[in-house]
């Protein structure tokens, strides 16, 4: 289930921050995105063709591919309301 995360605090576990940027190379947009795990320092970098929002979605998704399936919550902090809104509307991500 996707929902708004609580304010970040040191007591939270499984905390990730994600961000992405894109630049145009000729007629093609290319993005680079990163997901960074706060406690371990693990980083997942993804690159591809598309705009920044696609990169942000890829970074978000990479967190869930990286985390083992457990009943523990995973907290992902991002700066894109458009991506959050899209995730909330996706029925596959709702419980």
PDB file of C-alpha atoms in Angstrom:
ATOM      1  CA  UNK A   1       0.000   0.000   0.000  1.00  0.00           C
ATOM      2  CA  UNK A   2       1.283   3.471  -0.843  1.00  0.00           C
ATOM      3  CA  UNK A   3       0.555   6.241   1.635  1.00  0.00           C
ATOM      4  CA  UNK A   4       2.108   9.430   2.943  1.00  0.00           C
ATOM      5  CA  UNK A   5       5.121   8.657   5.127  1.00  0.00           C
ATOM      6  CA  UNK A   6       5.402  10.152   8.605  1.00  0.00           C
ATOM      7  CA  UNK A   7       7.941  12.938   9.155  1.00  0.00           C
ATOM      8  CA  UNK A   8      11.444  11.501   8.994  1.00  0.00           C
ATOM      9  CA  UNK A   9      12.963  10.555  12.344  1.00  0.00           C
ATOM     10  CA  UNK A  10      15.998   8.573  13.483  1.00  0.00           C
ATOM     11  CA  UNK A  11      13.730   5.848  14.923  1.00  0.00           C
ATOM     12  CA  UNK A  12      12.332   4.823  11.527  1.00  0.00           C
ATOM     13  CA  UNK A  13      13.880   1.800   9.827  1.00  0.00           C
ATOM     14  CA  UNK A  14      13.958   0.955   6.091  1.00  0.00           C
ATOM     15  CA  UNK A  15      14.182   4.633   5.090  1.00  0.00           C
ATOM     16  CA  UNK A  16      15.038   5.555   1.502  1.00  0.00           C
ATOM     17  CA  UNK A  17      15.378   8.897  -0.267  1.00  0.00           C
ATOM     18  CA  UNK A  18      14.946   9.063  -4.052  1.00  0.00           C
ATOM     19  CA  UNK A  19      15.588  11.703  -6.677  1.00  0.00           C
ATOM     20  CA  UNK A  20      16.098  11.958 -10.421  1.00  0.00           C
ATOM     21  CA  UNK A  21      17.130  14.405 -13.089  1.00  0.00           C
ATOM     22  CA  UNK A  22      16.938  14.402 -16.864  1.00  0.00           C
ATOM     23  CA  UNK A  23      18.683  16.152 -19.685  1.00  0.00           C
ATOM     24  CA  UNK A  24      18.088  16.323 -23.358  1.00  0.00           C
ATOM     25  CA  UNK A  25      20.677  14.767 -25.643  1.00  0.00           C
ATOM     26  CA  UNK A  26      19.734  15.760 -29.159  1.00  0.00           C
ATOM     27  CA  UNK A  27      16.083  14.805 -29.522  1.00  0.00           C
ATOM     28  CA  UNK A  28      16.149  12.251 -26.705  1.00  0.00           C
ATOM     29  CA  UNK A  29      15.609  12.858 -23.004  1.00  0.00           C
ATOM     30  CA  UNK A  30      17.792  10.742 -20.694  1.00  0.00           C
ATOM     31  CA  UNK A  31      17.338  10.403 -16.954  1.00  0.00           C
ATOM     32  CA  UNK A  32      19.550   9.367 -14.075  1.00  0.00           C
ATOM     33  CA  UNK A  33      17.904   8.416 -10.793  1.00  0.00           C
ATOM     34  CA  UNK A  34      19.153   7.354  -7.395  1.00  0.00           C
ATOM     35  CA  UNK A  35      17.624   5.662  -4.372  1.00  0.00           C
ATOM     36  CA  UNK A  36      19.683   5.953  -1.188  1.00  0.00           C
ATOM     37  CA  UNK A  37      19.095   3.856   1.944  1.00  0.00           C
ATOM     38  CA  UNK A  38      19.687   6.023   5.024  1.00  0.00           C
ATOM     39  CA  UNK A  39      20.802   3.384   7.552  1.00  0.00           C
ATOM     40  CA  UNK A  40      23.140   1.343   5.320  1.00  0.00           C
ATOM     41  CA  UNK A  41      24.239   3.900   2.744  1.00  0.00           C
ATOM     42  CA  UNK A  42      23.236   1.538  -0.081  1.00  0.00           C
ATOM     43  CA  UNK A  43      22.591   3.331  -3.355  1.00  0.00           C
ATOM     44  CA  UNK A  44      20.715   2.146  -6.415  1.00  0.00           C
ATOM     45  CA  UNK A  45      21.358   4.142  -9.582  1.00  0.00           C
ATOM     46  CA  UNK A  46      19.173   3.738 -12.657  1.00  0.00           C
ATOM     47  CA  UNK A  47      19.547   5.377 -16.048  1.00  0.00           C
ATOM     48  CA  UNK A  48      17.368   5.331 -19.124  1.00  0.00           C
ATOM     49  CA  UNK A  49      15.551   7.236 -21.803  1.00  0.00           C
ATOM     50  CA  UNK A  50      12.690   9.447 -20.730  1.00  0.00           C
ATOM     51  CA  UNK A  51      11.865  12.456 -18.607  1.00  0.00           C
ATOM     52  CA  UNK A  52      12.625  13.023 -14.940  1.00  0.00           C
ATOM     53  CA  UNK A  53       9.279  11.623 -13.758  1.00  0.00           C
ATOM     54  CA  UNK A  54      10.061   8.282 -15.398  1.00  0.00           C
ATOM     55  CA  UNK A  55      13.398   8.232 -13.602  1.00  0.00           C
ATOM     56  CA  UNK A  56      11.757   9.037 -10.281  1.00  0.00           C
ATOM     57  CA  UNK A  57       9.272   6.236 -10.762  1.00  0.00           C
ATOM     58  CA  UNK A  58      12.149   3.889 -11.634  1.00  0.00           C
ATOM     59  CA  UNK A  59      14.032   4.893  -8.480  1.00  0.00           C
ATOM     60  CA  UNK A  60      10.918   4.299  -6.388  1.00  0.00           C
ATOM     61  CA  UNK A  61      10.345   0.896  -7.978  1.00  0.00           C
ATOM     62  CA  UNK A  62      14.008  -0.110  -7.538  1.00  0.00           C
ATOM     63  CA  UNK A  63      13.598   0.233  -3.760  1.00  0.00           C
ATOM     64  CA  UNK A  64      10.857  -2.393  -3.742  1.00  0.00           C
ATOM     65  CA  UNK A  65      12.835  -4.700  -6.005  1.00  0.00           C
ATOM     66  CA  UNK A  66      15.785  -4.364  -3.609  1.00  0.00           C
ATOM     67  CA  UNK A  67      13.938  -4.784  -0.298  1.00  0.00           C
ATOM     68  CA  UNK A  68      12.990  -8.325   0.724  1.00  0.00           C
ATOM     69  CA  UNK A  69       9.290  -9.046   1.030  1.00  0.00           C
ATOM     70  CA  UNK A  70       8.491  -8.614   4.709  1.00  0.00           C
ATOM     71  CA  UNK A  71       5.692  -7.190   6.748  1.00  0.00           C
ATOM     72  CA  UNK A  72       7.975  -4.299   7.763  1.00  0.00           C
ATOM     73  CA  UNK A  73       7.169  -0.869   6.381  1.00  0.00           C
ATOM     74  CA  UNK A  74       9.476   0.731   3.857  1.00  0.00           C
ATOM     75  CA  UNK A  75       9.586   4.537   3.964  1.00  0.00           C
ATOM     76  CA  UNK A  76      10.434   6.272   0.698  1.00  0.00           C
ATOM     77  CA  UNK A  77      10.848  10.038   0.713  1.00  0.00           C
ATOM     78  CA  UNK A  78      10.719  11.825  -2.634  1.00  0.00           C
ATOM     79  CA  UNK A  79      10.104  15.283  -3.974  1.00  0.00           C
ATOM     80  CA  UNK A  80       7.651  14.506  -6.783  1.00  0.00           C
ATOM     81  CA  UNK A  81       3.967  14.907  -6.007  1.00  0.00           C
ATOM     82  CA  UNK A  82       3.119  13.847  -9.583  1.00  0.00           C
ATOM     83  CA  UNK A  83       4.778  10.454  -9.084  1.00  0.00           C
ATOM     84  CA  UNK A  84       3.149  10.018  -5.650  1.00  0.00           C
ATOM     85  CA  UNK A  85      -0.263  10.833  -7.130  1.00  0.00           C
ATOM     86  CA  UNK A  86       0.299   8.326  -9.941  1.00  0.00           C
ATOM     87  CA  UNK A  87       1.272   5.620  -7.460  1.00  0.00           C
ATOM     88  CA  UNK A  88      -1.817   6.283  -5.345  1.00  0.00           C
ATOM     89  CA  UNK A  89      -4.034   5.931  -8.426  1.00  0.00           C
ATOM     90  CA  UNK A  90      -2.428   2.625  -9.498  1.00  0.00           C
ATOM     91  CA  UNK A  91      -4.714  -0.112  -8.145  1.00  0.00           C
ATOM     92  CA  UNK A  92      -1.841  -2.646  -8.207  1.00  0.00           C
ATOM     93  CA  UNK A  93      -0.121  -0.723  -5.407  1.00  0.00           C
ATOM     94  CA  UNK A  94      -3.139  -0.413  -3.134  1.00  0.00           C
ATOM     95  CA  UNK A  95      -3.909  -3.021  -0.519  1.00  0.00           C
TER      96      UNK A  95
END
